[in-house]
């Protein structure tokens, strides 16, 4: 049942190339330049006329929502707010019938997300679901939706659900950008071609596994860990930190790299490992200067870099390479080494990777 892997989590990490491919297959026709998704196509006016999109979710799904915020605003030019479902539902939010609410949930059973959907519906919003479990409560409660085709996710720590959620949301953003005329035809086509290449690039990223294991072995006894990223990779930093916390029980925090000097920099000393996402596209120079600031304070730097990078390599204690892609698609690749790093650390610490203490796969109580 674990397909020869020691844990479901590892199996599910390795399933990502096929899970992402299954998620865009039949929806993205690269040669024709078409994205078709029934749930979006049937409600295209609602999306196009929306004043804004509000994304509600919890945990890792909330992180996928944050990535989506960057791409929806960047290429489709639609204002987006991303909300923790638990906060949204209890703070008397302003919701109108000009709002589109997107609820993201792997299980489709998360109590707070379900309650947020009911509240949004009661206030006249159009509610769209991005779920993995077919026929789940959230899939049934939403007006329309698009499933992620990740297959069953058994490990409590979410991995392939996250990357397939980003895949679905990217398809929606591209579709809306095209329909609204916000993206040139050539740029749109280029995005489709690059998205089609993501599964093989994820496969390539997975090949760093042995190297990541050696890095994991060096830092497995750390008490704390920081994750930094900017732009599209800021939510990936949050997700990397969550993965480490939940399965290895090492305290970790994700931060936008530029926020470091507003507080967390005080934590940096020779005992602090800092994972910095420093891929070539998107604020690269700025991230490199953040790395220099960390180095000046003796922090240990693990850089997630684009293949062939030399700048960060010169400064960092370790680098882990991922293939080059568009900035907007880079979270699909930079997430991979962070998943593997957490996995190996948790295994080395002899933790219960698939069923971490105190956690349940679906949180059906608030
Ligand atoms: C993290 C994790 C949780 C879930 C969260 C939402 O690895 O598993 O943070 O992401 O409980 O769950 P879903 O997506 O099922 O609504």
CSV table of C-alpha atoms and ligand atoms in Angstrom, one decimal:
chain,number,residue,atom,x,y,z
A,1,UNK,CA,0.0,0.0,0.0
A,2,UNK,CA,3.0,2.3,0.5
A,3,UNK,CA,4.3,1.3,-2.9
A,4,UNK,CA,7.7,0.3,-1.5
A,5,UNK,CA,8.2,3.6,0.4
A,6,UNK,CA,8.8,3.7,4.1
A,7,UNK,CA,6.0,6.2,4.7
A,8,UNK,CA,2.9,7.5,3.0
A,9,UNK,CA,4.3,10.9,3.2
A,10,UNK,CA,7.4,9.9,1.1
A,11,UNK,CA,5.2,8.1,-1.4
A,12,UNK,CA,2.9,11.1,-1.7
A,13,UNK,CA,5.9,13.5,-2.2
A,14,UNK,CA,7.1,11.2,-5.0
A,15,UNK,CA,3.7,11.1,-6.6
A,16,UNK,CA,3.7,14.8,-7.2
A,17,UNK,CA,4.8,14.6,-10.9
A,18,UNK,CA,1.9,12.4,-11.8
A,19,UNK,CA,-0.5,14.2,-9.4
A,20,UNK,CA,0.2,17.6,-11.0
A,21,UNK,CA,-0.1,16.0,-14.5
A,22,UNK,CA,-3.4,14.4,-13.6
A,23,UNK,CA,-4.6,17.7,-12.3
A,24,UNK,CA,-4.0,19.6,-15.6
A,25,UNK,CA,-4.7,16.7,-17.9
A,26,UNK,CA,-7.8,17.3,-20.0
A,27,UNK,CA,-8.1,20.8,-18.7
A,28,UNK,CA,-5.1,22.4,-20.3
A,29,UNK,CA,-4.8,21.9,-24.1
A,30,UNK,CA,-1.4,23.4,-24.7
A,31,UNK,CA,-1.3,23.2,-28.5
A,32,UNK,CA,-4.8,24.7,-28.9
A,33,UNK,CA,-4.1,27.3,-26.2
A,34,UNK,CA,-7.2,26.4,-24.3
A,35,UNK,CA,-8.0,25.9,-20.6
A,36,UNK,CA,-11.4,24.4,-20.0
A,37,UNK,CA,-12.8,23.8,-16.5
A,38,UNK,CA,-16.5,23.3,-16.4
A,39,UNK,CA,-16.9,24.9,-13.0
A,40,UNK,CA,-15.2,28.0,-14.2
A,41,UNK,CA,-16.6,28.1,-17.8
A,42,UNK,CA,-20.2,27.7,-16.5
A,43,UNK,CA,-19.7,30.7,-14.2
A,44,UNK,CA,-17.3,32.8,-16.1
A,45,UNK,CA,-19.4,36.0,-15.8
A,46,UNK,CA,-19.4,35.7,-12.0
A,47,UNK,CA,-15.6,35.5,-12.0
A,48,UNK,CA,-15.1,38.3,-14.6
A,49,UNK,CA,-17.5,40.7,-12.8
A,50,UNK,CA,-16.3,39.9,-9.3
A,51,UNK,CA,-15.1,43.0,-7.3
A,52,UNK,CA,-12.7,40.7,-5.6
A,53,UNK,CA,-11.9,37.1,-4.8
A,54,UNK,CA,-11.8,36.0,-1.2
A,55,UNK,CA,-10.0,32.8,-0.5
A,56,UNK,CA,-10.8,30.9,2.7
A,57,UNK,CA,-8.9,27.9,3.9
A,58,UNK,CA,-6.8,26.5,6.8
A,59,UNK,CA,-3.3,25.3,7.2
A,60,UNK,CA,-1.5,24.1,4.1
A,61,UNK,CA,-4.5,24.9,2.0
A,62,UNK,CA,-4.3,28.5,3.3
A,63,UNK,CA,-0.7,28.6,2.0
A,64,UNK,CA,-1.9,27.5,-1.4
A,65,UNK,CA,-4.4,30.3,-1.2
A,66,UNK,CA,-1.5,32.8,-0.6
A,67,UNK,CA,0.3,31.5,-3.6
A,68,UNK,CA,-2.9,32.0,-5.6
A,69,UNK,CA,-3.2,35.6,-4.4
A,70,UNK,CA,0.1,36.4,-6.1
A,71,UNK,CA,-0.9,34.8,-9.4
A,72,UNK,CA,-4.5,36.1,-9.5
A,73,UNK,CA,-3.4,39.7,-8.8
A,74,UNK,CA,-0.2,39.5,-11.0
A,75,UNK,CA,-1.6,38.0,-14.2
A,76,UNK,CA,-5.5,38.2,-13.9
A,77,UNK,CA,-5.5,41.6,-12.1
A,78,UNK,CA,-8.3,40.6,-9.7
A,79,UNK,CA,-8.0,41.8,-6.1
A,80,UNK,CA,-7.7,38.9,-3.7
A,81,UNK,CA,-7.9,38.5,0.0
A,82,UNK,CA,-6.8,35.3,1.7
A,83,UNK,CA,-8.4,34.5,5.0
A,84,UNK,CA,-8.0,31.9,7.6
A,85,UNK,CA,-11.5,30.4,7.6
A,86,UNK,CA,-11.6,30.4,11.4
A,87,UNK,CA,-11.0,34.2,11.5
A,88,UNK,CA,-13.2,35.0,8.6
A,89,UNK,CA,-16.3,33.3,9.9
A,90,UNK,CA,-16.2,35.0,13.3
A,91,UNK,CA,-15.3,38.5,12.5
A,92,UNK,CA,-18.5,39.7,10.8
A,93,UNK,CA,-16.8,40.1,7.4
A,94,UNK,CA,-18.1,42.4,4.7
A,95,UNK,CA,-19.4,40.0,1.9
A,96,UNK,CA,-21.6,41.0,-1.0
A,97,UNK,CA,-23.0,39.3,-4.1
A,98,UNK,CA,-20.1,40.8,-6.1
A,99,UNK,CA,-17.7,38.7,-4.2
A,100,UNK,CA,-16.4,35.3,-5.4
A,101,UNK,CA,-15.3,33.1,-2.5
A,102,UNK,CA,-12.9,30.3,-3.2
A,103,UNK,CA,-12.7,27.6,-0.5
A,104,UNK,CA,-9.6,25.4,-0.6
A,105,UNK,CA,-9.6,22.0,1.2
A,106,UNK,CA,-7.9,18.7,0.6
A,107,UNK,CA,-10.3,16.7,2.8
A,108,UNK,CA,-13.4,18.9,2.0
A,109,UNK,CA,-14.4,18.3,5.6
A,110,UNK,CA,-12.6,21.1,7.6
A,111,UNK,CA,-15.2,22.5,10.0
A,112,UNK,CA,-14.1,26.2,9.9
A,113,UNK,CA,-13.8,26.2,6.1
A,114,UNK,CA,-17.3,24.7,5.8
A,115,UNK,CA,-18.7,27.3,8.2
A,116,UNK,CA,-17.0,30.1,6.2
A,117,UNK,CA,-18.7,28.8,3.0
A,118,UNK,CA,-22.1,28.8,4.6
A,119,UNK,CA,-21.6,32.4,5.8
A,120,UNK,CA,-20.5,33.5,2.4
A,121,UNK,CA,-23.5,31.9,0.7
A,122,UNK,CA,-25.9,33.4,3.2
A,123,UNK,CA,-24.5,36.8,2.2
A,124,UNK,CA,-25.0,36.2,-1.5
A,125,UNK,CA,-21.5,35.4,-2.6
A,126,UNK,CA,-20.7,32.9,-5.3
A,127,UNK,CA,-18.7,30.1,-3.7
A,128,UNK,CA,-16.3,27.9,-5.6
A,129,UNK,CA,-14.6,24.9,-4.1
A,130,UNK,CA,-11.1,23.4,-4.7
A,131,UNK,CA,-11.2,20.0,-3.0
A,132,UNK,CA,-9.4,16.8,-3.4
A,133,UNK,CA,-11.9,14.4,-1.9
A,134,UNK,CA,-14.7,13.8,-4.3
A,135,UNK,CA,-18.2,14.2,-2.9
A,136,UNK,CA,-16.9,15.7,0.3
A,137,UNK,CA,-19.0,18.2,2.4
A,138,UNK,CA,-17.3,21.2,1.0
A,139,UNK,CA,-17.6,19.9,-2.6
A,140,UNK,CA,-21.3,19.5,-2.0
A,141,UNK,CA,-21.8,22.8,-0.2
A,142,UNK,CA,-20.2,25.0,-2.8
A,143,UNK,CA,-21.9,26.4,-5.9
A,144,UNK,CA,-19.3,25.0,-8.3
A,145,UNK,CA,-15.7,23.8,-8.1
A,146,UNK,CA,-12.7,22.1,-9.6
A,147,UNK,CA,-11.2,19.0,-8.0
A,148,UNK,CA,-7.5,18.5,-7.5
A,149,UNK,CA,-6.7,15.1,-8.9
A,150,UNK,CA,-4.0,14.2,-6.3
A,151,UNK,CA,-5.5,10.8,-5.4
A,152,UNK,CA,-5.9,9.8,-1.8
A,153,UNK,CA,-3.6,11.7,0.6
A,154,UNK,CA,-3.0,9.5,3.7
A,155,UNK,CA,0.0,11.2,5.4
A,156,UNK,CA,-1.3,13.8,7.8
A,157,UNK,CA,1.3,16.3,6.5
A,158,UNK,CA,-0.2,17.6,3.3
A,159,UNK,CA,2.2,17.4,0.3
A,160,UNK,CA,0.7,16.5,-3.1
A,161,UNK,CA,-2.6,18.2,-2.2
A,162,UNK,CA,-0.7,21.5,-1.8
A,163,UNK,CA,1.0,21.3,-5.2
A,164,UNK,CA,-2.2,20.2,-7.0
A,165,UNK,CA,-4.1,23.0,-5.4
A,166,UNK,CA,-1.6,25.5,-6.7
A,167,UNK,CA,-2.0,23.8,-10.1
A,168,UNK,CA,-5.8,24.2,-10.2
A,169,UNK,CA,-5.6,27.8,-9.0
A,170,UNK,CA,-2.9,28.6,-11.6
A,171,UNK,CA,-5.1,27.2,-14.3
A,172,UNK,CA,-8.0,29.4,-13.1
A,173,UNK,CA,-5.8,32.5,-12.9
A,174,UNK,CA,-4.5,31.9,-16.5
A,175,UNK,CA,-8.0,31.3,-17.8
A,176,UNK,CA,-9.3,34.5,-16.2
A,177,UNK,CA,-6.3,36.5,-17.4
A,178,UNK,CA,-7.0,35.3,-20.9
A,179,UNK,CA,-10.7,36.0,-20.9
A,180,UNK,CA,-10.2,39.4,-19.3
A,181,UNK,CA,-7.5,40.3,-21.9
A,182,UNK,CA,-5.0,40.9,-19.1
A,183,UNK,CA,-2.3,38.7,-20.6
A,184,UNK,CA,-0.8,38.7,-24.1
A,185,UNK,CA,-1.5,35.6,-26.2
A,186,UNK,CA,2.2,34.8,-26.4
A,187,UNK,CA,2.7,35.1,-22.6
A,188,UNK,CA,-0.4,33.0,-22.0
A,189,UNK,CA,0.9,30.3,-24.4
A,190,UNK,CA,4.3,30.5,-22.7
A,191,UNK,CA,2.7,29.9,-19.3
A,192,UNK,CA,0.9,26.8,-20.6
A,193,UNK,CA,4.0,25.4,-22.1
A,194,UNK,CA,5.9,26.0,-18.9
A,195,UNK,CA,3.2,24.5,-16.7
A,196,UNK,CA,3.2,21.4,-18.9
A,197,UNK,CA,6.9,21.0,-18.1
A,198,UNK,CA,6.4,21.2,-14.3
A,199,UNK,CA,6.0,17.5,-13.7
A,200,UNK,CA,9.3,16.6,-15.2
A,201,UNK,CA,11.0,19.4,-13.3
A,202,UNK,CA,9.4,18.2,-10.1
A,203,UNK,CA,10.9,14.8,-10.9
A,204,UNK,CA,14.3,16.5,-11.3
A,205,UNK,CA,13.9,18.3,-8.0
A,206,UNK,CA,13.1,14.9,-6.3
A,207,UNK,CA,16.5,13.7,-7.5
A,208,UNK,CA,18.2,15.9,-4.9
A,209,UNK,CA,16.9,13.5,-2.2
A,210,UNK,CA,20.3,12.0,-1.2
A,211,UNK,CA,21.9,15.5,-0.9
A,212,UNK,CA,18.9,16.7,1.1
A,213,UNK,CA,19.4,13.8,3.5
A,214,UNK,CA,22.9,14.9,4.2
A,215,UNK,CA,21.7,18.4,5.0
A,216,UNK,CA,18.9,17.0,7.2
A,217,UNK,CA,21.5,15.0,9.1
A,218,UNK,CA,23.5,18.2,9.9
A,219,UNK,CA,20.5,20.1,11.2
A,220,UNK,CA,18.3,17.4,12.8
A,221,UNK,CA,19.2,18.5,16.3
A,222,UNK,CA,18.4,22.2,15.7
A,223,UNK,CA,16.0,23.7,18.3
A,224,UNK,CA,14.7,26.3,15.9
A,225,UNK,CA,14.7,27.0,12.2
A,226,UNK,CA,13.7,30.1,10.0
A,227,UNK,CA,12.4,29.9,6.5
A,228,UNK,CA,12.6,33.0,4.3
A,229,UNK,CA,11.2,33.8,0.9
A,230,UNK,CA,9.9,36.8,-1.1
A,231,UNK,CA,7.0,37.2,-3.5
A,232,UNK,CA,5.6,34.0,-4.8
A,233,UNK,CA,8.0,32.1,-2.5
A,234,UNK,CA,7.0,33.8,0.7
A,235,UNK,CA,4.0,31.4,1.1
A,236,UNK,CA,6.4,28.5,0.3
A,237,UNK,CA,8.5,29.7,3.3
A,238,UNK,CA,5.4,29.5,5.5
A,239,UNK,CA,4.6,26.0,4.2
A,240,UNK,CA,8.2,24.8,4.7
A,241,UNK,CA,8.1,25.9,8.3
A,242,UNK,CA,4.7,24.3,8.9
A,243,UNK,CA,6.0,21.0,7.5
A,244,UNK,CA,9.0,21.0,9.8
A,245,UNK,CA,6.9,21.9,12.9
A,246,UNK,CA,4.2,19.3,12.4
A,247,UNK,CA,6.3,16.2,11.7
A,248,UNK,CA,9.6,16.8,13.5
A,249,UNK,CA,8.4,19.0,16.3
A,250,UNK,CA,11.2,21.5,15.7
A,251,UNK,CA,10.0,25.1,16.2
A,252,UNK,CA,10.1,26.8,12.8
A,253,UNK,CA,8.9,30.1,11.5
A,254,UNK,CA,8.4,31.4,7.9
A,255,UNK,CA,8.9,35.0,7.1
A,256,UNK,CA,9.0,37.3,4.1
A,257,UNK,CA,12.8,37.8,3.8
A,258,UNK,CA,12.5,41.6,4.0
A,259,UNK,CA,10.7,41.4,7.4
A,260,UNK,CA,13.7,39.7,8.9
A,261,UNK,CA,15.2,43.1,10.0
A,262,UNK,CA,12.0,44.0,11.8
A,263,UNK,CA,12.5,41.4,14.5
A,264,UNK,CA,13.5,37.8,13.6
A,265,UNK,CA,17.1,38.9,12.8
A,266,UNK,CA,17.6,39.1,16.6
A,267,UNK,CA,17.3,35.3,16.7
A,268,UNK,CA,20.2,34.7,14.3
A,269,UNK,CA,23.4,33.2,15.7
A,270,UNK,CA,25.7,30.3,14.7
A,271,UNK,CA,23.0,27.8,16.0
A,272,UNK,CA,20.2,29.0,13.8
A,273,UNK,CA,19.6,27.2,10.5
A,274,UNK,CA,17.9,29.5,7.9
A,275,UNK,CA,16.3,28.1,4.8
A,276,UNK,CA,16.3,30.8,2.2
A,277,UNK,CA,14.4,30.4,-1.1
A,278,UNK,CA,16.6,32.3,-3.5
A,279,UNK,CA,15.6,31.2,-7.0
A,280,UNK,CA,16.8,33.3,-10.0
A,281,UNK,CA,13.6,35.0,-11.0
A,282,UNK,CA,11.8,37.4,-8.6
A,283,UNK,CA,13.7,39.6,-6.2
A,284,UNK,CA,16.9,37.6,-6.6
A,285,UNK,CA,19.3,40.4,-5.8
A,286,UNK,CA,17.3,41.4,-2.8
A,287,UNK,CA,17.3,37.9,-1.4
A,288,UNK,CA,21.1,37.7,-2.0
A,289,UNK,CA,21.5,40.8,0.2
A,290,UNK,CA,19.3,39.2,2.8
A,291,UNK,CA,21.6,36.2,2.7
A,292,UNK,CA,24.6,38.5,3.2
A,293,UNK,CA,23.0,40.0,6.3
A,294,UNK,CA,22.4,36.5,7.7
A,295,UNK,CA,25.9,35.5,7.0
A,296,UNK,CA,27.3,38.5,8.8
A,297,UNK,CA,25.5,37.2,11.9
A,298,UNK,CA,26.9,33.7,11.5
A,299,UNK,CA,23.5,32.1,10.7
A,300,UNK,CA,23.7,28.7,8.9
A,301,UNK,CA,22.3,29.2,5.4
A,302,UNK,CA,20.5,26.5,3.3
A,303,UNK,CA,19.7,28.1,0.0
A,304,UNK,CA,17.1,26.8,-2.4
A,305,UNK,CA,18.5,27.9,-5.7
A,306,UNK,CA,18.0,27.7,-9.4
A,307,UNK,CA,20.2,25.0,-11.2
A,308,UNK,CA,23.6,26.4,-11.9
A,309,UNK,CA,23.4,29.3,-9.4
A,310,UNK,CA,26.8,30.5,-8.3
A,311,UNK,CA,26.1,33.7,-6.3
A,312,UNK,CA,24.2,32.1,-3.4
A,313,UNK,CA,26.5,29.0,-3.5
A,314,UNK,CA,29.4,31.3,-2.7
A,315,UNK,CA,27.6,32.6,0.5
A,316,UNK,CA,25.5,29.7,1.7
A,317,UNK,CA,26.5,26.7,3.8
A,318,UNK,CA,24.5,24.4,1.5
A,319,UNK,CA,22.5,24.8,-1.6
A,320,UNK,CA,19.7,22.6,-3.0
A,321,UNK,CA,19.0,23.1,-6.7
A,322,UNK,CA,15.7,23.1,-8.5
A,323,UNK,CA,15.2,23.5,-12.2
A,324,UNK,CA,14.5,26.9,-13.7
A,325,UNK,CA,10.9,28.0,-14.4
A,326,UNK,CA,8.6,31.0,-14.5
A,327,UNK,CA,8.5,32.9,-11.2
A,328,UNK,CA,4.8,32.3,-11.0
A,329,UNK,CA,5.3,28.5,-11.2
A,330,UNK,CA,8.4,28.4,-9.0
A,331,UNK,CA,6.4,27.4,-5.8
A,332,UNK,CA,5.6,24.1,-7.4
A,333,UNK,CA,9.4,23.3,-7.5
A,334,UNK,CA,10.8,25.1,-4.4
A,335,UNK,CA,8.3,23.3,-2.2
A,336,UNK,CA,9.7,19.9,-3.1
A,337,UNK,CA,13.1,20.2,-1.2
A,338,UNK,CA,11.4,21.6,1.8
A,339,UNK,CA,9.0,18.6,2.0
A,340,UNK,CA,12.0,16.3,1.7
A,341,UNK,CA,14.0,18.2,4.3
A,342,UNK,CA,11.2,17.9,6.9
A,343,UNK,CA,10.6,14.3,6.0
A,344,UNK,CA,14.2,13.2,6.5
A,345,UNK,CA,14.7,15.2,9.7
A,346,UNK,CA,11.5,13.6,11.2
A,347,UNK,CA,12.6,10.1,10.2
A,348,UNK,CA,16.1,10.7,11.7
A,349,UNK,CA,14.5,11.9,14.9
A,350,UNK,CA,12.3,8.8,14.9
A,351,UNK,CA,9.0,10.6,14.8
A,352,UNK,CA,5.8,9.2,13.6
A,353,UNK,CA,5.9,10.9,10.2
A,354,UNK,CA,2.5,9.8,8.9
A,355,UNK,CA,0.6,10.4,12.1
A,356,UNK,CA,2.2,13.2,14.0
A,357,UNK,CA,1.1,13.6,17.6
A,358,UNK,CA,-2.0,15.8,18.3
A,359,UNK,CA,-2.9,16.0,14.6
A,360,UNK,CA,-5.7,14.6,12.6
A,361,UNK,CA,-6.0,14.3,8.8
A,362,UNK,CA,-9.3,16.2,8.7
A,363,UNK,CA,-10.3,18.7,11.4
A,364,UNK,CA,-14.0,18.3,11.6
A,365,UNK,CA,-14.4,20.1,14.9
A,366,UNK,CA,-13.4,23.8,15.3
B,1,LIG,C1,-0.7,20.5,7.1
B,1,LIG,C2,-2.1,20.0,7.2
B,1,LIG,C3,-3.2,20.9,7.8
B,1,LIG,C4,-4.3,21.0,6.7
B,1,LIG,C5,-5.5,21.8,7.3
B,1,LIG,C6,-6.5,22.0,6.2
B,1,LIG,O1,0.1,19.6,6.6
B,1,LIG,O2,-2.3,18.9,6.9
B,1,LIG,O3,-2.7,22.2,8.1
B,1,LIG,O4,-3.7,21.6,5.6
B,1,LIG,O5,-6.0,21.1,8.4
B,1,LIG,O6,-7.0,20.8,5.8
B,1,LIG,P1,-7.9,20.6,4.5
B,1,LIG,O7,-7.1,21.0,3.3
B,1,LIG,O8,-8.4,19.2,4.5
B,1,LIG,O9,-9.1,21.6,4.7
